[in-house]
Structure formats: structure tokens, C-alpha cells
PDB file of C-alpha atoms in Angstrom:
ATOM      1  CA  MET C 478     -11.549 -11.498 -18.751  1.00 95.00           C
ATOM      2  CA  ILE C 479      -8.878  -9.377 -17.043  1.00 98.00           C
ATOM      3  CA  LYS C 480      -8.075  -6.155 -18.900  1.00 98.00           C
ATOM      4  CA  ALA C 481      -6.544  -4.036 -16.115  1.00 98.00           C
ATOM      5  CA  VAL C 482      -4.225  -4.323 -13.128  1.00 98.00           C
ATOM      6  CA  ILE C 483      -4.637  -1.988 -10.154  1.00 98.00           C
ATOM      7  CA  PHE C 484      -1.751  -1.643  -7.737  1.00 98.00           C
ATOM      8  CA  ASP C 485      -1.660  -0.341  -4.194  1.00 98.00           C
ATOM      9  CA  PHE C 486       1.380   1.843  -3.503  1.00 98.00           C
ATOM     10  CA  ASP C 487       2.729   1.955   0.077  1.00 97.00           C
ATOM     11  CA  GLY C 488       4.150  -1.398   1.104  1.00 97.00           C
ATOM     12  CA  LEU C 489       3.439  -2.991  -2.269  1.00 98.00           C
ATOM     13  CA  ILE C 490       5.393  -1.041  -4.893  1.00 98.00           C
ATOM     14  CA  LEU C 491       7.692   0.599  -2.369  1.00 98.00           C
ATOM     15  CA  ASP C 492       8.103  -0.693   1.166  1.00 97.00           C
ATOM     16  CA  THR C 493       7.467   2.566   2.963  1.00 96.00           C
ATOM     17  CA  GLU C 494       5.666   0.597   5.701  1.00 94.00           C
ATOM     18  CA  THR C 495       8.690  -1.054   7.335  1.00 95.00           C
ATOM     19  CA  ALA C 496      10.400   2.345   7.439  1.00 96.00           C
ATOM     20  CA  TRP C 497       7.280   3.944   8.972  1.00 96.00           C
ATOM     21  CA  TYR C 498       7.087   1.251  11.630  1.00 96.00           C
ATOM     22  CA  GLU C 499      10.742   1.756  12.544  1.00 97.00           C
ATOM     23  CA  ALA C 500      10.297   5.551  12.552  1.00 97.00           C
ATOM     24  CA  TYR C 501       7.232   5.468  14.836  1.00 97.00           C
ATOM     25  CA  LYS C 502       8.828   2.852  17.093  1.00 97.00           C
ATOM     26  CA  GLU C 503      11.959   4.994  17.496  1.00 97.00           C
ATOM     27  CA  THR C 504       9.769   8.041  18.132  1.00 97.00           C
ATOM     28  CA  MET C 505       7.898   6.208  20.898  1.00 97.00           C
ATOM     29  CA  VAL C 506      11.222   5.243  22.532  1.00 96.00           C
ATOM     30  CA  PHE C 507      11.884   9.001  22.837  1.00 94.00           C
ATOM     31  CA  TYR C 508       8.635   9.223  24.862  1.00 95.00           C
ATOM     32  CA  GLU C 509       9.719   6.160  26.877  1.00 95.00           C
ATOM     33  CA  SER C 510       6.932   4.116  25.331  1.00 96.00           C
ATOM     34  CA  ASP C 511       6.628   1.315  22.780  1.00 96.00           C
ATOM     35  CA  LEU C 512       4.730   0.547  19.598  1.00 97.00           C
ATOM     36  CA  PRO C 513       3.989  -3.182  19.166  1.00 96.00           C
ATOM     37  CA  LEU C 514       3.745  -4.338  15.559  1.00 95.00           C
ATOM     38  CA  GLU C 515       0.177  -5.606  16.060  1.00 92.00           C
ATOM     39  CA  ARG C 516      -0.916  -2.040  16.920  1.00 93.00           C
ATOM     40  CA  PHE C 517       0.918  -0.485  13.976  1.00 95.00           C
ATOM     41  CA  VAL C 518      -0.537  -2.869  11.367  1.00 92.00           C
ATOM     42  CA  THR C 519      -4.075  -1.583  12.050  1.00 89.00           C
ATOM     43  CA  CYS C 520      -3.183   1.658  10.242  1.00 91.00           C
ATOM     44  CA  ILE C 521      -1.491   0.071   7.210  1.00 93.00           C
ATOM     45  CA  GLY C 522      -3.334   0.859   4.005  1.00 91.00           C
ATOM     46  CA  THR C 523      -5.634   3.380   5.692  1.00 93.00           C
ATOM     47  CA  ASP C 524      -5.268   6.625   7.673  1.00 92.00           C
ATOM     48  CA  ASN C 525      -3.696   7.168  11.128  1.00 93.00           C
ATOM     49  CA  THR C 526      -6.905   7.299  13.200  1.00 93.00           C
ATOM     50  CA  GLU C 527      -6.209   3.998  15.013  1.00 93.00           C
ATOM     51  CA  LEU C 528      -2.533   4.819  15.471  1.00 95.00           C
ATOM     52  CA  ASN C 529      -3.234   8.250  16.942  1.00 96.00           C
ATOM     53  CA  ALA C 530      -5.764   6.717  19.356  1.00 95.00           C
ATOM     54  CA  TYR C 531      -3.046   4.300  20.516  1.00 96.00           C
ATOM     55  CA  PHE C 532      -0.557   7.150  21.083  1.00 96.00           C
ATOM     56  CA  GLN C 533      -3.228   8.989  23.080  1.00 96.00           C
ATOM     57  CA  SER C 534      -3.890   5.908  25.223  1.00 96.00           C
ATOM     58  CA  GLN C 535      -0.167   5.476  25.912  1.00 95.00           C
ATOM     59  CA  LEU C 536       0.856   9.070  26.564  1.00 95.00           C
ATOM     60  CA  GLY C 537      -2.351  10.599  27.946  1.00 94.00           C
ATOM     61  CA  ASP C 538      -2.317  14.365  28.500  1.00 91.00           C
ATOM     62  CA  SER C 539       1.292  14.685  27.357  1.00 90.00           C
ATOM     63  CA  CYS C 540       0.398  13.293  23.930  1.00 95.00           C
ATOM     64  CA  ASN C 541       1.158  15.749  21.127  1.00 96.00           C
ATOM     65  CA  ILE C 542       0.164  14.046  17.865  1.00 96.00           C
ATOM     66  CA  GLU C 543       1.672  16.819  15.737  1.00 97.00           C
ATOM     67  CA  GLU C 544       5.026  16.491  17.496  1.00 97.00           C
ATOM     68  CA  ILE C 545       4.987  12.682  17.153  1.00 97.00           C
ATOM     69  CA  GLU C 546       4.190  13.016  13.421  1.00 96.00           C
ATOM     70  CA  THR C 547       6.994  15.552  12.882  1.00 97.00           C
ATOM     71  CA  ARG C 548       9.574  13.371  14.619  1.00 97.00           C
ATOM     72  CA  ALA C 549       8.460  10.195  12.821  1.00 97.00           C
ATOM     73  CA  LYS C 550       8.318  11.958   9.423  1.00 96.00           C
ATOM     74  CA  SER C 551      11.880  13.225   9.839  1.00 97.00           C
ATOM     75  CA  LEU C 552      13.126   9.725  10.732  1.00 97.00           C
ATOM     76  CA  HIS C 553      11.136   8.207   7.853  1.00 97.00           C
ATOM     77  CA  GLU C 554      12.633  10.634   5.324  1.00 95.00           C
ATOM     78  CA  GLY C 555      16.107   9.589   6.443  1.00 96.00           C
ATOM     79  CA  LYS C 556      15.253   5.923   5.948  1.00 96.00           C
ATOM     80  CA  MET C 557      13.712   6.554   2.477  1.00 95.00           C
ATOM     81  CA  LYS C 558      16.554   8.631   1.012  1.00 94.00           C
ATOM     82  CA  THR C 559      17.391   6.045  -1.658  1.00 94.00           C
ATOM     83  CA  PRO C 560      14.084   4.256  -2.342  1.00 95.00           C
ATOM     84  CA  GLU C 561      14.031   0.981  -4.248  1.00 97.00           C
ATOM     85  CA  ALA C 562      10.946  -0.695  -5.669  1.00 98.00           C
ATOM     86  CA  ARG C 563      10.092  -4.116  -4.243  1.00 98.00           C
ATOM     87  CA  GLU C 564      11.279  -7.207  -6.110  1.00 97.00           C
ATOM     88  CA  GLY C 565       9.507  -7.861  -9.388  1.00 98.00           C
ATOM     89  CA  VAL C 566       7.497  -4.617  -9.453  1.00 98.00           C
ATOM     90  CA  LYS C 567       9.220  -3.155 -12.518  1.00 98.00           C
ATOM     91  CA  GLU C 568       8.962  -6.527 -14.296  1.00 98.00           C
ATOM     92  CA  TYR C 569       5.185  -6.665 -13.617  1.00 98.00           C
ATOM     93  CA  LEU C 570       4.656  -3.123 -14.863  1.00 98.00           C
ATOM     94  CA  GLU C 571       6.693  -3.800 -17.998  1.00 98.00           C
ATOM     95  CA  GLU C 572       4.846  -7.079 -18.614  1.00 98.00           C
ATOM     96  CA  ALA C 573       1.452  -5.414 -18.063  1.00 98.00           C
ATOM     97  CA  LYS C 574       2.346  -2.642 -20.506  1.00 98.00           C
ATOM     98  CA  ASN C 575       3.660  -5.060 -23.164  1.00 98.00           C
ATOM     99  CA  SER C 576       0.584  -7.278 -22.778  1.00 98.00           C
ATOM    100  CA  GLY C 577      -1.790  -4.346 -23.334  1.00 98.00           C
ATOM    101  CA  TYR C 578      -3.289  -4.247 -19.831  1.00 98.00           C
ATOM    102  CA  LYS C 579      -4.483  -0.909 -18.460  1.00 98.00           C
ATOM    103  CA  ILE C 580      -2.372  -0.005 -15.411  1.00 98.00           C
ATOM    104  CA  ALA C 581      -3.870   1.902 -12.478  1.00 98.00           C
ATOM    105  CA  LEU C 582      -2.943   2.764  -8.913  1.00 98.00           C
ATOM    106  CA  ALA C 583      -5.265   3.065  -5.905  1.00 98.00           C
ATOM    107  CA  SER C 584      -3.651   4.428  -2.736  1.00 98.00           C
ATOM    108  CA  SER C 585      -4.930   5.870   0.546  1.00 97.00           C
ATOM    109  CA  SER C 586      -1.924   8.232   0.558  1.00 97.00           C
ATOM    110  CA  SER C 587      -1.883  11.696  -1.050  1.00 97.00           C
ATOM    111  CA  LYS C 588      -1.265  12.303  -4.760  1.00 98.00           C
ATOM    112  CA  GLU C 589       1.865  14.301  -3.928  1.00 98.00           C
ATOM    113  CA  TRP C 590       3.331  11.446  -1.836  1.00 96.00           C
ATOM    114  CA  VAL C 591       2.639   8.765  -4.449  1.00 98.00           C
ATOM    115  CA  THR C 592       3.834  10.702  -7.496  1.00 98.00           C
ATOM    116  CA  HIS C 593       6.969  11.920  -5.689  1.00 97.00           C
ATOM    117  CA  TYR C 594       8.131   8.368  -5.035  1.00 97.00           C
ATOM    118  CA  LEU C 595       6.965   6.960  -8.391  1.00 98.00           C
ATOM    119  CA  GLU C 596       9.064   9.653 -10.091  1.00 98.00           C
ATOM    120  CA  LYS C 597      12.082   8.807  -7.912  1.00 97.00           C
ATOM    121  CA  LEU C 598      11.651   5.128  -8.789  1.00 98.00           C
ATOM    122  CA  GLY C 599      11.256   5.918 -12.500  1.00 98.00           C
ATOM    123  CA  LEU C 600       7.857   4.179 -12.591  1.00 98.00           C
ATOM    124  CA  LEU C 601       5.390   7.052 -12.947  1.00 98.00           C
ATOM    125  CA  HIS C 602       5.038   6.703 -16.738  1.00 98.00           C
ATOM    126  CA  TYR C 603       3.561   3.192 -16.436  1.00 98.00           C
ATOM    127  CA  PHE C 604       0.347   4.400 -14.759  1.00 98.00           C
ATOM    128  CA  GLU C 605      -2.583   5.577 -16.862  1.00 98.00           C
ATOM    129  CA  VAL C 606      -4.796   6.179 -13.830  1.00 98.00           C
ATOM    130  CA  ILE C 607      -3.703   7.255 -10.333  1.00 98.00           C
ATOM    131  CA  ILE C 608      -6.433   7.468  -7.669  1.00 98.00           C
ATOM    132  CA  THR C 609      -5.382   8.581  -4.186  1.00 98.00           C
ATOM    133  CA  GLY C 610      -6.867   9.652  -0.872  1.00 97.00           C
ATOM    134  CA  ASP C 611      -7.231  13.147  -2.376  1.00 98.00           C
ATOM    135  CA  ASP C 612      -9.870  11.837  -4.807  1.00 98.00           C
ATOM    136  CA  VAL C 613     -12.322  10.135  -2.426  1.00 98.00           C
ATOM    137  CA  ASP C 614     -14.219  10.773   0.811  1.00 97.00           C
ATOM    138  CA  LYS C 615     -13.238   7.469   2.412  1.00 98.00           C
ATOM    139  CA  VAL C 616      -9.923   5.640   2.096  1.00 97.00           C
ATOM    140  CA  LYS C 617      -9.378   1.886   2.521  1.00 97.00           C
ATOM    141  CA  PRO C 618     -10.854  -0.358   3.935  1.00 97.00           C
ATOM    142  CA  ALA C 619     -13.767   1.440   2.222  1.00 98.00           C
ATOM    143  CA  PRO C 620     -13.960   0.418  -1.477  1.00 98.00           C
ATOM    144  CA  ASP C 621     -14.144   4.010  -2.786  1.00 98.00           C
ATOM    145  CA  LEU C 622     -10.592   4.156  -4.204  1.00 98.00           C
ATOM    146  CA  TYR C 623     -11.099   0.999  -6.243  1.00 98.00           C
ATOM    147  CA  ILE C 624     -14.611   1.963  -7.361  1.00 98.00           C
ATOM    148  CA  LYS C 625     -13.253   5.321  -8.560  1.00 98.00           C
ATOM    149  CA  ALA C 626     -10.336   3.632 -10.368  1.00 98.00           C
ATOM    150  CA  LEU C 627     -12.732   1.269 -12.167  1.00 98.00           C
ATOM    151  CA  ASP C 628     -14.963   4.194 -13.042  1.00 98.00           C
ATOM    152  CA  VAL C 629     -12.066   6.132 -14.625  1.00 98.00           C
ATOM    153  CA  LEU C 630     -10.889   2.966 -16.405  1.00 98.00           C
ATOM    154  CA  LYS C 631     -14.486   2.460 -17.614  1.00 98.00           C
ATOM    155  CA  MET C 632     -14.318  -1.170 -16.532  1.00 98.00           C
ATOM    156  CA  ASP C 633     -16.317  -3.639 -14.529  1.00 98.00           C
ATOM    157  CA  ALA C 634     -14.787  -5.150 -11.375  1.00 98.00           C
ATOM    158  CA  THR C 635     -14.628  -8.543 -13.132  1.00 98.00           C
ATOM    159  CA  GLU C 636     -12.206  -7.049 -15.683  1.00 98.00           C
ATOM    160  CA  ALA C 637      -9.489  -6.013 -13.218  1.00 98.00           C
ATOM    161  CA  VAL C 638      -7.248  -7.532 -10.572  1.00 98.00           C
ATOM    162  CA  ALA C 639      -5.908  -5.706  -7.497  1.00 98.00           C
ATOM    163  CA  PHE C 640      -2.486  -6.188  -5.908  1.00 98.00           C
ATOM    164  CA  GLU C 641      -2.304  -5.441  -2.178  1.00 98.00           C
ATOM    165  CA  ASP C 642      -0.046  -5.891   0.857  1.00 97.00           C
ATOM    166  CA  SER C 643      -2.436  -5.058   3.727  1.00 96.00           C
ATOM    167  CA  LEU C 644      -5.683  -6.247   5.295  1.00 96.00           C
ATOM    168  CA  ASN C 645      -7.289  -2.828   4.804  1.00 96.00           C
ATOM    169  CA  GLY C 646      -6.348  -2.942   1.130  1.00 97.00           C
ATOM    170  CA  LEU C 647      -7.622  -6.494   0.688  1.00 98.00           C
ATOM    171  CA  GLN C 648     -10.966  -5.578   2.277  1.00 98.00           C
ATOM    172  CA  ALA C 649     -11.293  -2.524   0.011  1.00 98.00           C
ATOM    173  CA  ALA C 650     -10.579  -4.572  -3.132  1.00 98.00           C
ATOM    174  CA  LEU C 651     -13.006  -7.355  -2.174  1.00 98.00           C
ATOM    175  CA  LYS C 652     -15.773  -4.868  -1.286  1.00 98.00           C
ATOM    176  CA  ALA C 653     -15.311  -3.309  -4.726  1.00 98.00           C
ATOM    177  CA  GLY C 654     -15.854  -6.761  -6.267  1.00 98.00           C
ATOM    178  CA  LEU C 655     -12.247  -7.228  -7.439  1.00 98.00           C
ATOM    179  CA  LYS C 656     -10.083 -10.313  -7.409  1.00 98.00           C
ATOM    180  CA  CYS C 657      -7.116  -9.594  -5.128  1.00 98.00           C
ATOM    181  CA  VAL C 658      -3.529 -10.859  -5.038  1.00 98.00           C
ATOM    182  CA  ILE C 659      -1.676 -10.394  -1.747  1.00 98.00           C
ATOM    183  CA  VAL C 660       2.058  -9.626  -1.740  1.00 98.00           C
ATOM    184  CA  PRO C 661       2.852  -8.976   1.940  1.00 97.00           C
ATOM    185  CA  ASN C 662       5.891  -7.040   3.139  1.00 96.00           C
ATOM    186  CA  PRO C 663       7.916  -7.653   6.357  1.00 94.00           C
ATOM    187  CA  VAL C 664       5.399  -5.788   8.556  1.00 95.00           C
ATOM    188  CA  THR C 665       2.273  -7.376   7.050  1.00 96.00           C
ATOM    189  CA  GLU C 666       3.377 -10.974   6.390  1.00 94.00           C
ATOM    190  CA  ALA C 667       2.043 -12.268   9.727  1.00 92.00           C
ATOM    191  CA  LEU C 668      -1.467 -10.825   9.219  1.00 93.00           C
ATOM    192  CA  ALA C 669      -4.406 -13.199   8.872  1.00 93.00           C
ATOM    193  CA  PHE C 670      -5.307 -12.653   5.211  1.00 97.00           C
ATOM    194  CA  GLU C 671      -8.558 -14.325   4.123  1.00 97.00           C
ATOM    195  CA  HIS C 672     -10.604 -14.623   0.930  1.00 98.00           C
ATOM    196  CA  HIS C 673      -7.761 -13.371  -1.290  1.00 98.00           C
ATOM    197  CA  HIS C 674      -7.357 -15.063  -4.670  1.00 98.00           C
ATOM    198  CA  MET C 675      -3.602 -15.641  -4.513  1.00 98.00           C
ATOM    199  CA  ARG C 676      -0.657 -14.908  -2.244  1.00 98.00           C
ATOM    200  CA  LEU C 677       2.902 -14.283  -3.423  1.00 98.00           C
ATOM    201  CA  GLN C 678       6.111 -13.822  -1.434  1.00 97.00           C
ATOM    202  CA  SER C 679       7.194 -11.342  -4.100  1.00 97.00           C
ATOM    203  CA  MET C 680       6.305 -10.525  -7.686  1.00 98.00           C
ATOM    204  CA  LEU C 681       9.339 -12.526  -8.777  1.00 97.00           C
ATOM    205  CA  GLU C 682       7.571 -15.709  -7.664  1.00 98.00           C
ATOM    206  CA  LYS C 683       5.277 -15.898 -10.710  1.00 98.00           C
ATOM    207  CA  SER C 684       5.001 -13.927 -13.919  1.00 98.00           C
ATOM    208  CA  LEU C 685       2.023 -11.607 -14.278  1.00 98.00           C
ATOM    209  CA  ALA C 686       0.759 -13.842 -17.098  1.00 98.00           C
ATOM    210  CA  ASP C 687       0.787 -16.876 -14.764  1.00 98.00           C
ATOM    211  CA  VAL C 688      -1.013 -14.946 -12.022  1.00 98.00           C
ATOM    212  CA  ILE C 689      -3.759 -13.744 -14.363  1.00 98.00           C
ATOM    213  CA  ARG C 690      -4.094 -17.168 -15.991  1.00 98.00           C
ATOM    214  CA  GLN C 691      -4.658 -18.808 -12.578  1.00 97.00           C
ATOM    215  CA  ILE C 692      -7.056 -16.096 -11.422  1.00 95.00           C
ATOM    216  CA  GLU C 693      -9.164 -16.342 -14.564  1.00 95.00           C
ATOM    217  CA  GLN C 694      -9.636 -20.112 -14.225  1.00 90.00           C
TER     218      GLN C 694
END
């Protein structure tokens, strides 16, 4: 029986991913290069190792990762000045709270990043447990974030459901033994998701009660 819901953050609660893609793409134009979407999606839900390797392969000796990051971060901040939660997120959190579910978050990003935006969105108070990249040795697609969240919740994987928007996140949830609902965003909707337990266009598509009812069957 499901007793807890565990949400990813970037791309799921707040679509930071589309803004990051645009920011990196614009940054690469400055270097007279390009960033195809299929290369960018490899880093969604995890760290920038793959992305940095791509920049290195494109720019060679002139590649300055720190400079690329600084430029992209500045552009990203401009795009995220007035953040808005994705459709249905607040409704799910409210429904989860009213239904007595434990609410947790498992994100590869830093604690500072996640809490900053959750505060801006007015959603921080919903989360009883927040596990981020600061709390584990390996981020997604490793299952560590979810295993740690379950540990803090004192629950078995069969008692929680994960909500994700990326392949790396889906893999992490499945490896941790969780059921996983996919809610892709514009940069992840074309990915080949497999073995997930449900897929939604947005959280407005079905109520949380309907999702959990179907998953428990």
C-alpha cells in the first residue's frame, strides 16, 4: 500500500530543464558551435559529466568549462526570474497532504538550489524529507537518492511512488525498487521511456488518488 510520494525537482516540479537547454544552446552559439537536444538530454536528472565531455569534443583546446558554465548560469538566471510550478504540481502536493501521504523530494541538484526555488514557489512547507546531491555519493541514475529518502521516511520501496521527468530519474527510481510515474517536460517528452508504471502529460491529467489507485492494482 502506498504511504508516500517522492518527487524529483528539476523538470518535474519546476521546468528548469527547458531554460537550461536554451541557456547552454545560446552559450554554444557564442562559441560558434551547437548543442543538439539529444546530447543535452543525457545530463538531465544527473550531473554535467556527459555534457562537459561534449563541450570538450566540440571546442577542443579552447574549451573552458568554467567560462561556459558562468555564461549559461547567467542566461539561465534571466530565464528563471519569475518561476512557476508545472501544471498540477500544487494540486498534487495539496492532495497528498490532505490524504495523509508522506511527501519527500529526491533531487540530483544541491540543497541550496532546490530549497531556493521551492521557497520562491511557496511549496517548501509541503516536504517532510528533502534529499539532494549533497546527501549522497552518487546521484541519479544511481538509486542512492531514493534509497536515502526511503531510509529517512522509514519505508519500504513498495510503500512509495516516485514522480520523474527524465530517463536518469526513472532508472534511479526503478533500481531503488519504486513504482515510477513519468511526467515529461518539453525537453524530455521525446525520450524512450520504458518500464515506467504510468505516463502523464501533466499532473492535471489525473488526480493523485486516481494515479495511486491504478498503480496499486
